[in-house]
Structure formats: C-alpha cells, structure tokens
Coordinates of C-alpha atoms and ligand atoms in Angstrom, one line a residue:
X1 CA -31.2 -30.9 1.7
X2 CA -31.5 -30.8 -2.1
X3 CA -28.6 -33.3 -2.9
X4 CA -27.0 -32.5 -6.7
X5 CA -27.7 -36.1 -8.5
X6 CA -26.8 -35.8 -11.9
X7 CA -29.4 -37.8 -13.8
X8 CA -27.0 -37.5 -17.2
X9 CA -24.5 -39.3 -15.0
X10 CA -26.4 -42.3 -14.1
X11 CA -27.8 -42.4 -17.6
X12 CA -24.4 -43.0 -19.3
X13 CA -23.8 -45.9 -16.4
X14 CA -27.0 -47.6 -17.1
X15 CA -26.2 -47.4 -20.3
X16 CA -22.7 -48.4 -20.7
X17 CA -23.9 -51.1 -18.5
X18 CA -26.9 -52.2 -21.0
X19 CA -24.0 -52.7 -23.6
X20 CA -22.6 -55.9 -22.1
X21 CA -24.9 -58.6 -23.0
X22 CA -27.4 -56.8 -25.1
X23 CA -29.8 -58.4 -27.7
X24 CA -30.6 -56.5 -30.7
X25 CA -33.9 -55.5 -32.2
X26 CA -35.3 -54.0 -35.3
X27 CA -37.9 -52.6 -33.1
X28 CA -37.0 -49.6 -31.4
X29 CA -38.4 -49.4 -28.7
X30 CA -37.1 -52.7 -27.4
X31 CA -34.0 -52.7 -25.4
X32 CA -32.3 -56.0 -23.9
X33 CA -29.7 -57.7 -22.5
X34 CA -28.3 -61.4 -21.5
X35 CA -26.2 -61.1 -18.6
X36 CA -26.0 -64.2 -17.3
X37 CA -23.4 -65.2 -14.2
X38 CA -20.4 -66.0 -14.9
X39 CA -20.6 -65.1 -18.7
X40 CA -18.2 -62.7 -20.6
X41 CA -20.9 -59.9 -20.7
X42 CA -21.4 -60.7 -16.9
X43 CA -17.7 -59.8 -16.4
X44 CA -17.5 -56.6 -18.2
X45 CA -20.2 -55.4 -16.4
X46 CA -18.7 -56.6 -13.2
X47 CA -15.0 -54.5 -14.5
X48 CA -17.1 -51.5 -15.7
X49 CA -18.9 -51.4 -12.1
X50 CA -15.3 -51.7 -10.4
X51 CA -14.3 -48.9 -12.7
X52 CA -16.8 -46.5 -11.5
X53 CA -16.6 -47.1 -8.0
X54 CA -13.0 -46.8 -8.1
X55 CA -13.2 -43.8 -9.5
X56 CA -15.7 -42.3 -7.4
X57 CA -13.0 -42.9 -4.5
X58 CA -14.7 -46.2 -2.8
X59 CA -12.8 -49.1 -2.1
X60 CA -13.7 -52.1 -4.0
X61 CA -13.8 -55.8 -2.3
X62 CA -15.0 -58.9 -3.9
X63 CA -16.4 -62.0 -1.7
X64 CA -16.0 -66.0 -2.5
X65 CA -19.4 -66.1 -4.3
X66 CA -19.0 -62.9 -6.4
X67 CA -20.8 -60.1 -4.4
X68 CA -19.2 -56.9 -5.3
X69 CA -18.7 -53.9 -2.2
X70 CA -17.5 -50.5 -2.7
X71 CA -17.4 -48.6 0.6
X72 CA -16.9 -45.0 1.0
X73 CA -15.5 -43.5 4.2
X74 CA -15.4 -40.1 3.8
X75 CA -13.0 -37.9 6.5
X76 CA -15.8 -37.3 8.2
X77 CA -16.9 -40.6 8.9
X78 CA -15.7 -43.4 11.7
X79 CA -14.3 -46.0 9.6
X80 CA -15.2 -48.4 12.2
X81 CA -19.2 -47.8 12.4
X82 CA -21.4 -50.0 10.6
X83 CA -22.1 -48.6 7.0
X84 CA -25.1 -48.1 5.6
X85 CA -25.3 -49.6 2.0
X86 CA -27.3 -49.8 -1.1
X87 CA -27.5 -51.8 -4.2
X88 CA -29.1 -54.3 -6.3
X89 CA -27.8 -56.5 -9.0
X90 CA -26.2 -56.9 -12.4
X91 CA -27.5 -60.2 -13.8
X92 CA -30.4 -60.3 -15.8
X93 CA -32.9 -63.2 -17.2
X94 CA -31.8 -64.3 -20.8
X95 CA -33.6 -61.0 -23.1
X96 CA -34.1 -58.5 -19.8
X97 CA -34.5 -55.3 -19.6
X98 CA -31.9 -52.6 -18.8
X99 CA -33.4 -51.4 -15.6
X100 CA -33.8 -54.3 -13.2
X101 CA -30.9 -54.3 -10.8
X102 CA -28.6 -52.2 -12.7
X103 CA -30.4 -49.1 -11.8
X104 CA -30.1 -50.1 -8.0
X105 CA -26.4 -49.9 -8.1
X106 CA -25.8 -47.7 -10.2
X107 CA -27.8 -45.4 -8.3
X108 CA -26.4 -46.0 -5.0
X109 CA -23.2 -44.9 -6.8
X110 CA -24.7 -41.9 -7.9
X111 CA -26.0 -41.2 -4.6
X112 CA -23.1 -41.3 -3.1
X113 CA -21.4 -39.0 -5.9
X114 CA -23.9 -36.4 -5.0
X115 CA -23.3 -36.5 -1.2
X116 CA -19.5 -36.3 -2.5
X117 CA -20.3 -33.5 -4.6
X118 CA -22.2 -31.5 -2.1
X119 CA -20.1 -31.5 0.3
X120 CA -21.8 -33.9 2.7
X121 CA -20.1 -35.5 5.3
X122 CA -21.7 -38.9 7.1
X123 CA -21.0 -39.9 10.0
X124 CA -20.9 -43.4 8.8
X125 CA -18.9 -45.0 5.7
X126 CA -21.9 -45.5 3.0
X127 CA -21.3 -48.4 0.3
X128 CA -22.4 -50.2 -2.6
X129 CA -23.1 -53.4 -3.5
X130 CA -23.6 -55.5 -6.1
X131 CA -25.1 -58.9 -5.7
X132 CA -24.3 -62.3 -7.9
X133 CA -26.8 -64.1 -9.6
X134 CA -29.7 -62.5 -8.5
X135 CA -32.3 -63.8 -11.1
X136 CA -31.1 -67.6 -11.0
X137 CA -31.9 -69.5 -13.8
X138 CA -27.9 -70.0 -14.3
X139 CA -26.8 -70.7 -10.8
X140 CA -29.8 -72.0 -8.5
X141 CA -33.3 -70.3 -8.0
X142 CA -32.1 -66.7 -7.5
X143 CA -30.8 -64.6 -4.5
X144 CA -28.3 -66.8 -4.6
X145 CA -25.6 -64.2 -3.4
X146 CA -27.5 -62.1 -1.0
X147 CA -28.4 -65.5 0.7
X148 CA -24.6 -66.5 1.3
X149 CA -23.8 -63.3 2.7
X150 CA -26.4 -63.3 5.0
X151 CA -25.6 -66.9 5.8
X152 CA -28.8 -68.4 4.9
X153 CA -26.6 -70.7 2.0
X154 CA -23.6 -72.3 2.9
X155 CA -20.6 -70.4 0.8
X156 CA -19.2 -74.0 -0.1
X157 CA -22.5 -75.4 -1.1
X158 CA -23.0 -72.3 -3.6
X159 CA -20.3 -72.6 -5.0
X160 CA -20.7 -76.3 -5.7
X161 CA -23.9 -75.1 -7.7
X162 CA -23.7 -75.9 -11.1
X163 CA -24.5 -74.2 -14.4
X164 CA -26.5 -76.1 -17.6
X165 CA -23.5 -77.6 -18.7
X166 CA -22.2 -78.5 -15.7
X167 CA -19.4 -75.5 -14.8
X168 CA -19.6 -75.1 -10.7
X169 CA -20.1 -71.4 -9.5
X170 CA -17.0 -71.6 -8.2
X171 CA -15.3 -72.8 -11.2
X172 CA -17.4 -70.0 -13.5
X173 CA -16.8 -67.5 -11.3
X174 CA -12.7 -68.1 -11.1
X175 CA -12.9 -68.0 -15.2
X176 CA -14.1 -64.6 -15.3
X177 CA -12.1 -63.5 -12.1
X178 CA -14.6 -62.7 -9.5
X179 CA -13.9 -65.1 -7.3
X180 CA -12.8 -63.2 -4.3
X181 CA -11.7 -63.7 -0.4
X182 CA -13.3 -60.9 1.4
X183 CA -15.8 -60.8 3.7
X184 CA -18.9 -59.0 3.0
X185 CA -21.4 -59.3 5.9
X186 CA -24.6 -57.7 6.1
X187 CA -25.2 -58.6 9.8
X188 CA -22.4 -55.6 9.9
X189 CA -24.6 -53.2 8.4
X190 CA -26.1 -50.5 10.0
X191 CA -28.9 -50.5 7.1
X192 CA -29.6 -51.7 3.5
X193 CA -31.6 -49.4 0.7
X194 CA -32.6 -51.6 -2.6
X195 CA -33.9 -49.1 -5.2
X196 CA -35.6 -51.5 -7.8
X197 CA -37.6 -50.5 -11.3
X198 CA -41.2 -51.3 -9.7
X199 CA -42.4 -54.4 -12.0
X200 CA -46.0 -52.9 -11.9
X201 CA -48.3 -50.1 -12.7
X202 CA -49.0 -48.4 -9.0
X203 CA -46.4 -45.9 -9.2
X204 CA -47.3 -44.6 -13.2
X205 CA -51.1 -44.5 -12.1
X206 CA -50.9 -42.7 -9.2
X207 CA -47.7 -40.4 -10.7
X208 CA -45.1 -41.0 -8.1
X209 CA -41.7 -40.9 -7.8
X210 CA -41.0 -43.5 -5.3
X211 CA -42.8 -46.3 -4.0
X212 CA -41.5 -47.1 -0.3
X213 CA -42.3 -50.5 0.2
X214 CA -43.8 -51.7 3.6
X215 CA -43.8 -55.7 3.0
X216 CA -41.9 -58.0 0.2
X217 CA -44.7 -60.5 -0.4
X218 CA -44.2 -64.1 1.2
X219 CA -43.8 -66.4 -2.1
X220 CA -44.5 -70.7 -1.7
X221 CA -44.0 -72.8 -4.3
X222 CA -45.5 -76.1 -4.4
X223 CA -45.9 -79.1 -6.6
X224 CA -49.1 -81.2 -7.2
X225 CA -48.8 -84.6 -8.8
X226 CA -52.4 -86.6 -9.9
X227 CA -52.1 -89.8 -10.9
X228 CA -55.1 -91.2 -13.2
X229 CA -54.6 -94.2 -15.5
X230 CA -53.3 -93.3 -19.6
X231 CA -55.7 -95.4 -21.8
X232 CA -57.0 -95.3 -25.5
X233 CA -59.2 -92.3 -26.1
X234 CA -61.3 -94.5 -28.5
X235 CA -61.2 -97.6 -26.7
X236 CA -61.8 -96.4 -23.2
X237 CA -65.6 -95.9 -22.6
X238 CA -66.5 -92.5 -20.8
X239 CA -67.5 -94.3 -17.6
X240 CA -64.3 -96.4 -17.4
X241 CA -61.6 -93.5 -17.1
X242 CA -59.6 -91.9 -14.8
X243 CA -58.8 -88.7 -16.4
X244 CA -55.6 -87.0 -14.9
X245 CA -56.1 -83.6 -16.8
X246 CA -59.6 -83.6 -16.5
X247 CA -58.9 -84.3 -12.4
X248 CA -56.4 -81.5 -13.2
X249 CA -58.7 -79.0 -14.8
X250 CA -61.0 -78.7 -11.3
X251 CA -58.1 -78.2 -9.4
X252 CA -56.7 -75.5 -11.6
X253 CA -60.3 -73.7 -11.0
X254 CA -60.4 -74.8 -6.9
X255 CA -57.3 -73.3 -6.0
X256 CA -57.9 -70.0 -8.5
X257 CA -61.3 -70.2 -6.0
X258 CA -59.4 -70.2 -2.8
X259 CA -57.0 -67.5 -3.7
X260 CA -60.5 -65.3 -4.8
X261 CA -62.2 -66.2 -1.5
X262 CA -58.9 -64.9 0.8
X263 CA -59.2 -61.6 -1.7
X264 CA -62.6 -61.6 -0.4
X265 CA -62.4 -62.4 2.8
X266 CA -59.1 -61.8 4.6
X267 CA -56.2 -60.0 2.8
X268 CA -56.6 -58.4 -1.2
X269 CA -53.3 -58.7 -2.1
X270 CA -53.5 -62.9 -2.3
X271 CA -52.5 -64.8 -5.4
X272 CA -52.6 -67.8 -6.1
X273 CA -51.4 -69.5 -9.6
X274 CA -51.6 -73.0 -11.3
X275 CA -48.3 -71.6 -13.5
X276 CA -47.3 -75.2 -15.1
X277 CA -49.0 -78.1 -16.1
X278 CA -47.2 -81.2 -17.8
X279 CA -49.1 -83.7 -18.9
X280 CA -48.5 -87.3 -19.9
X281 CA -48.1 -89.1 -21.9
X282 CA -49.6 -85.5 -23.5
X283 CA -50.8 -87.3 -27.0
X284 CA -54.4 -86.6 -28.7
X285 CA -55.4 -89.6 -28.6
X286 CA -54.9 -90.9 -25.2
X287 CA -56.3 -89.9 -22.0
X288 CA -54.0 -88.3 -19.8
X289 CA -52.9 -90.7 -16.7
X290 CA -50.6 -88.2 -15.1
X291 CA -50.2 -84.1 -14.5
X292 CA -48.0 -82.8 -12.4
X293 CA -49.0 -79.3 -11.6
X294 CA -47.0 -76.0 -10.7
X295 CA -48.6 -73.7 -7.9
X296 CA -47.6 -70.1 -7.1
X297 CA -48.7 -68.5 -3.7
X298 CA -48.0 -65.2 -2.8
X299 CA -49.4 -62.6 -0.4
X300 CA -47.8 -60.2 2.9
X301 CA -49.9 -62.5 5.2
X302 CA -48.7 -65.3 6.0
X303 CA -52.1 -66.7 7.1
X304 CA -53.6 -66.2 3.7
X305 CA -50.9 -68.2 2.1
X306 CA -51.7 -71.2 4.6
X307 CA -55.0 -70.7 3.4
X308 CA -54.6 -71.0 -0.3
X309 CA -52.2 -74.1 0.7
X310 CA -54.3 -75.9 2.9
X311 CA -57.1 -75.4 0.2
X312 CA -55.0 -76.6 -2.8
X313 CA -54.4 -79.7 -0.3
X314 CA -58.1 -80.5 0.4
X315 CA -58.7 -79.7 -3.5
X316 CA -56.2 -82.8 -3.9
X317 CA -58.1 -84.8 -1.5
X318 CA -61.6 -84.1 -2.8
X319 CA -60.1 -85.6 -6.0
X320 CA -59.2 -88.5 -5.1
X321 CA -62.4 -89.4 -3.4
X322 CA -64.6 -88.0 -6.7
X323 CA -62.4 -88.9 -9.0
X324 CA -60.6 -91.9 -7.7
X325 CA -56.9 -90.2 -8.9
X326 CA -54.0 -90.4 -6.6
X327 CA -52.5 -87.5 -5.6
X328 CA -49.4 -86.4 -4.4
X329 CA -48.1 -83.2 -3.1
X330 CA -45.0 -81.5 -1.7
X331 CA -43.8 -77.6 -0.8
X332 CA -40.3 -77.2 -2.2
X333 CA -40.0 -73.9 -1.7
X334 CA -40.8 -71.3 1.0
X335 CA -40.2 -68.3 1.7
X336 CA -42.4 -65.8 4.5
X337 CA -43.7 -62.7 4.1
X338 CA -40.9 -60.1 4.8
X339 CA -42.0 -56.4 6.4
X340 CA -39.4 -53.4 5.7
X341 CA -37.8 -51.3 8.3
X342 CA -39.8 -48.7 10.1
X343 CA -37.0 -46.2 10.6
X344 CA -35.3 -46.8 6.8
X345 CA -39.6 -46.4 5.7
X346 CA -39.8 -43.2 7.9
X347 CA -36.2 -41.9 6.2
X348 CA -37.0 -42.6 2.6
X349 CA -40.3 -40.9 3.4
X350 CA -38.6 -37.4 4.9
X351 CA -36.3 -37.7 1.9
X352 CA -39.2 -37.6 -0.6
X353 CA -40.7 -34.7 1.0
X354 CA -37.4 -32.7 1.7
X355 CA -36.6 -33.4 -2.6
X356 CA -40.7 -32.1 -3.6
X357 CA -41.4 -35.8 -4.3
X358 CA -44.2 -37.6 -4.2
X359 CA -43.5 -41.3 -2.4
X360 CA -46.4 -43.9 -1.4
X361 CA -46.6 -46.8 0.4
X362 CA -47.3 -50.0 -1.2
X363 CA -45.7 -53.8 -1.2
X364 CA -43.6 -55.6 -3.7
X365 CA -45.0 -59.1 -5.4
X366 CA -41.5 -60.0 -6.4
X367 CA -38.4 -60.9 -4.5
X368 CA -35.7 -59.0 -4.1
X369 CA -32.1 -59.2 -2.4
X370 CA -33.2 -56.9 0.2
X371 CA -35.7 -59.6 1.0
X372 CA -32.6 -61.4 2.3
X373 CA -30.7 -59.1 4.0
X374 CA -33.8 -57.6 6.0
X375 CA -33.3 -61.1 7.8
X376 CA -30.3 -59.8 9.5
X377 CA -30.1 -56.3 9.4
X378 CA -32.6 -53.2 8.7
X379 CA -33.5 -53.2 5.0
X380 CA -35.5 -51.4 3.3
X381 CA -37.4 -51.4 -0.5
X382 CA -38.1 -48.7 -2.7
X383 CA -39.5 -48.6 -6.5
X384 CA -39.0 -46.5 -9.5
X385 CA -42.4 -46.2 -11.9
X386 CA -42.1 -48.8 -14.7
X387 CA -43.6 -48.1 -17.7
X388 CA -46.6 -50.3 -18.3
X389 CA -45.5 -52.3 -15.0
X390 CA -43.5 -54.5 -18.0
X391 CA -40.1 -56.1 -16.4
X392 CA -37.9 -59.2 -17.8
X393 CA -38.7 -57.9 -20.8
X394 CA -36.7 -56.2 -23.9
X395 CA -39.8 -53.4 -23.4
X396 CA -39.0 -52.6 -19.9
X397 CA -38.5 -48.9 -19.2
X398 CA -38.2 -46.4 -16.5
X399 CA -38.7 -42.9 -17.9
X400 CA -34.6 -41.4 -17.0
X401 CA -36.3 -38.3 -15.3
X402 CA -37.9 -41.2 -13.1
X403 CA -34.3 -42.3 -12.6
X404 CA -32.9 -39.4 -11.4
X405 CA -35.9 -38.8 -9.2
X406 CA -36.1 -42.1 -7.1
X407 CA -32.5 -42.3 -7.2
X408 CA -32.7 -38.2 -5.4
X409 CA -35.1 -39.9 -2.9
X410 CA -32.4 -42.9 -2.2
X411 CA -29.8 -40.5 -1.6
X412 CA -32.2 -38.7 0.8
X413 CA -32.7 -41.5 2.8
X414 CA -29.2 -42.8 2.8
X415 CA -27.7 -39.2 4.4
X416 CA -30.3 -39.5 6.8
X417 CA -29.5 -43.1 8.4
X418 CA -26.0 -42.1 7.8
X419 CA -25.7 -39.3 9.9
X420 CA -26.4 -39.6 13.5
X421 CA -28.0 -36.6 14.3
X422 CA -31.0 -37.1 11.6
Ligands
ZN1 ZN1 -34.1 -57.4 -10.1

C-alpha cells in the first residue's frame, strides 16, 4: 500500500516547531534552535505538539516526568490491544539543529494522518510520543524520560534532578505545565518505531531512504585519573619528574591502539576515545602532577568494549610501573549494546519495498530513546540521510524529500505491526 504522506504537511510542523527556541544566523544556510527542558521555547513546542495531535483526533496524555502520548484508536481498532507507537523527542542541545527528534514525532503524526487519510483501519490503536529531556545536559545525562517510563529511573528520583541553577525537574516542569499524572508505559506496547535524522554519512553515500538499524551501539564511559607530582619546570631536572601529562600522552596513544587492534581483529565498528583531558595545575611553567582523563567506548559487541576497557586498565598499570604515577580509575557509566527487533526490522523492510524505497541495514553510534524502551518491549530504529552526517549542529539537514520518504517507510511499517493479518 502506497500510504498518502504529505511531505508539505510535515514540513510546516518541523518548521513551526524549529521556531520555538531558534538561534539566528547571518549565514543562511545555518538553522538552530535551543530547546532546553523546561524552558519557555520547550513549552511552546510542547503546546504546538498537543495542538496537532489534537487536531489529528488522538488523545493527548501527559506523564509525571513530561513524556507526551497521543493515541489514536480508530473504529476499527480494539481499544484494549497494546498500541503500537512512534516518536522521538523535542529538546535539543543548546544551538541544534531542527531535525533531531522533532522529525521523529512529527513524523509519526504524519504517519498516522496518512493511514487516516487513506482510509486505513488498524487493528490496534497507533500513538505518538514525545519524550522529555532527551539530550540531557539540563536535566541529567539524557534519556532521561524514556528511562522513567520504562522503569529503569525512579519517577521521584527524576524529578528530584536539578537544573544549573538549581530548579528540580519537577519544579521546572510544573512552571511550564507539563507536569502530568498519567501513566505512560511502554511495557504496554505492542511495539515502538524511532525515526531519527541518521547523524552520519552511510545513508547519503549509498542514496537511501531509510536506514533500518539492526544494533544501537553499547556506549561506556569511564574516568582515568594519573597522579604525578606538580614541580618547577626550570627547577626540576629531567630525571627527577613525574610527569602526569606526559604519563597521560602514552595513554591517550595505548588506548587509541587498543580500539585499532579490536577494528583489526574482532569487530570494525569499535571506537574508542580519550575525549577530555584536564590538567593541573595546567600552567607553562610547571610540570603537570595530575590529569584526569575522559574515555569513550563504543561498539555493538559487547566483548570488544571489554577489550578496549580491560586495555585502557592495563595501560594505567603499565604506567605506574614505567612511570612511577598513580593511577586511578572508575566506569561511571554503562550502558550494553542494544539489537533491534527482528519482526519491527523485517516490517520496516517490506514497507521500503512496498513504497519503491531503498532501505539498508546498518547500526546507530549514538543513543537514542528507543534504546530504552527495546528493554521492555519490541523497538525498533530507523534513520533519515543527513546531509554531511552533521547533527547538534546549526548545519544539520535532512533534504524534506528525504523527510517525506523515511517518514513513507515509518508509516509502512507501523500499518503492518498494527494490523494483525500483516
Ligand atoms: Zn535525537
């Protein structure tokens, strides 16, 4: 089925949308916004989404931590069966682009606009959702709303969460009114689409229209500290230093040496990043006695991230025996590899075909919402091509032809798990 979505129709939403919170620019071919939670651009987004769904004929619900539902239950659906939903998010990163998370809702809407409009009728309710604080940076480290509702974050704890100048979650998201009492669960789903901008070049250089994501890459985060001793840089003979930075410097190059011997090795798709350095005391004429280090590892094998970690561990060890630094080292954050649903893969791939588009597998670096709810229920990930793979930028863009084709490929895949004899 060739399902009418009206790419004109999700242009003016993404647009209207870009409105709230944007940055302007001489340059033209820049084109950002601020939407931070819990801000006044956040909330006219938040009103203008309400809007839409409303007038599309969904129901709108809010939860305690701001996520935002709008179900559909068309005659011919049993109100009582699980839904099937899709959606993304509003916020952005201070000076983001227009594209990331506003074209996933606002294409689910359209999605289910087009199943309206041609007459479709699911056997299942179909909704949209929009998650809070997505990005972090305002509220916590991102996800933030997709993990409550999936109950990997205790509502009352998120809420707690405070902002840079000290406003709760809670208390931010009360001010702007979003501060609801429903119940949004998405161990009640039947299914979950994401359609996301893709963040990277695959999609453009291959010329597809979808990218149907088989893994969301597992991300760990951890934290090196090496201690040396700060001393007089003209004072201090070579032989009688302990160097933090210059301890630092070889372990910057060992683990960029582990993450290249897993690409060789084991699994391409390994990275591993020494992202932040801070150095003290950080002065020209001192050498440094202390640098604590910020490492990134990523890949959709587990095993190769235990790799790069256990490497970046014995790096830290070999330093203190050939350099005589101490070291310390910890794992704050962790999150595993997540594989996508088969049957939402196989959907989103019948849908492609069925619309005369061209849809490949590949797997997403980044995080994503859908990384959260694939935890409890069957998610699934696809991509739009981005222009120059440029995201959480004022130059990201998604061509609005590309728009309205991935968003033709969503709505594929959505009547499909909707409908019980697909
Ligand atoms: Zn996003």
């Amino acid at each position: 089925m060739d399902l009418p979505v009206d790419g004109t129709r999700l242009r003016a939403d993404i647009e209207a949308n870009a409105a709230f919170g944007r940055v302007a620019y001489d340059d033209p071919t820049k084109r950002g916004r601020t939407n931070r939670t819990g801000s006044e651009a956040n909330r006219a987004a938040r009103d203008r989404l309400v809007e839409r769904l409303e007038d599309a004929g969904l129901d709108v619900v809010v939860d305690a931590v701001g996520n935002l539902l709008g179900t559909w239950t068309p005659a011919s659906a049993d109100p009582d069966a699980a839904p099937v939903v899709s959606g993304s998010h509003l916020d952005s990163v201070p000076e983001g682009g227009i594209f990331d998370g506003p074209l996933g809702v606002y294409a689910a809407l359209e999605a289910v606009r087009a199943m309206r409009d041609a007459g479709v009728e699911p056997d299942r309710p179909i909704a949209v959702v929009s998650f809070t604080e997505e990005e972090g940076g305002t509220f916590g480290n991102g996800l933030l709303g997709s993990t409550v509702a999936t109950g990997a974050l205790d509502e009352t704890d998120a809420l707690e969460v405070t902002d840079a100048d000290g406003e709760t979650l809670g208390e931010a998201l009360e001010r702007i009114g979003y501060r609801g009492d429903a119940d949004i669960d998405p161990t009640e789903w039947e299914a979950f689409y994401e359609l996301h901008v893709e963040q990277d070049t695959v999609l453009a250089e291959v010329g597809a229209a979808a990218g149907i994501v088989t893994t969301i890459t597992g991300i760990t985060h951890c934290e090196a500290t090496i201690e040396g001793e700060a001393n007089h840089a003209g004072a201090t003979a070579m032989g009688d230093r302990t160097d933090a930075l210059a301890a630092a410097s070889e372990f910057v190059l060992d683990v960029e040496a582990a993450a290249n011997g897993v690409v060789e090795t084991t699994s391409e798709s390994a990275v591993g990043t020494v992202g932040s350095l801070s150095i003290s005391p950080n002065a020209t004429n001192v050498v440094p006695g202390r640098v604590e280090a910020g490492i990134d590892v990523r890949d959709i094998d587990a095993e190769s991230i235990e790799t790069i970690v256990g490497a970046t561990r014995e790096s830290l060890d070999r330093l203190e025996r050939d350099r005589g630094v101490e070291t310390a080292f910890e794992r704050p954050f962790d999150v595993a590899p997540t594989p996508m649903s088969d049957r939402l893969r196989t959907a989103a791939h019948d849908a492609a075909e069925d619309a005369g588009r061209t849809a490949i597998d590949l797997h997403s670096g980044a995080a994503h919402d859908a990384m959260r709810v694939a935890r409890v229920t069957d998610a699934s990930l696809l991509f739009a091509p981005s222009r120059d793979g440029i995201s959480h930028n004022p130059r990201e863009w998604t061509d609005w032809k590309d728009c309205a084709a991935a968003t033709a490929v969503l709505a594929g895949a959505l009547v499909r798990i909707a409908s019980d004899d697909q």
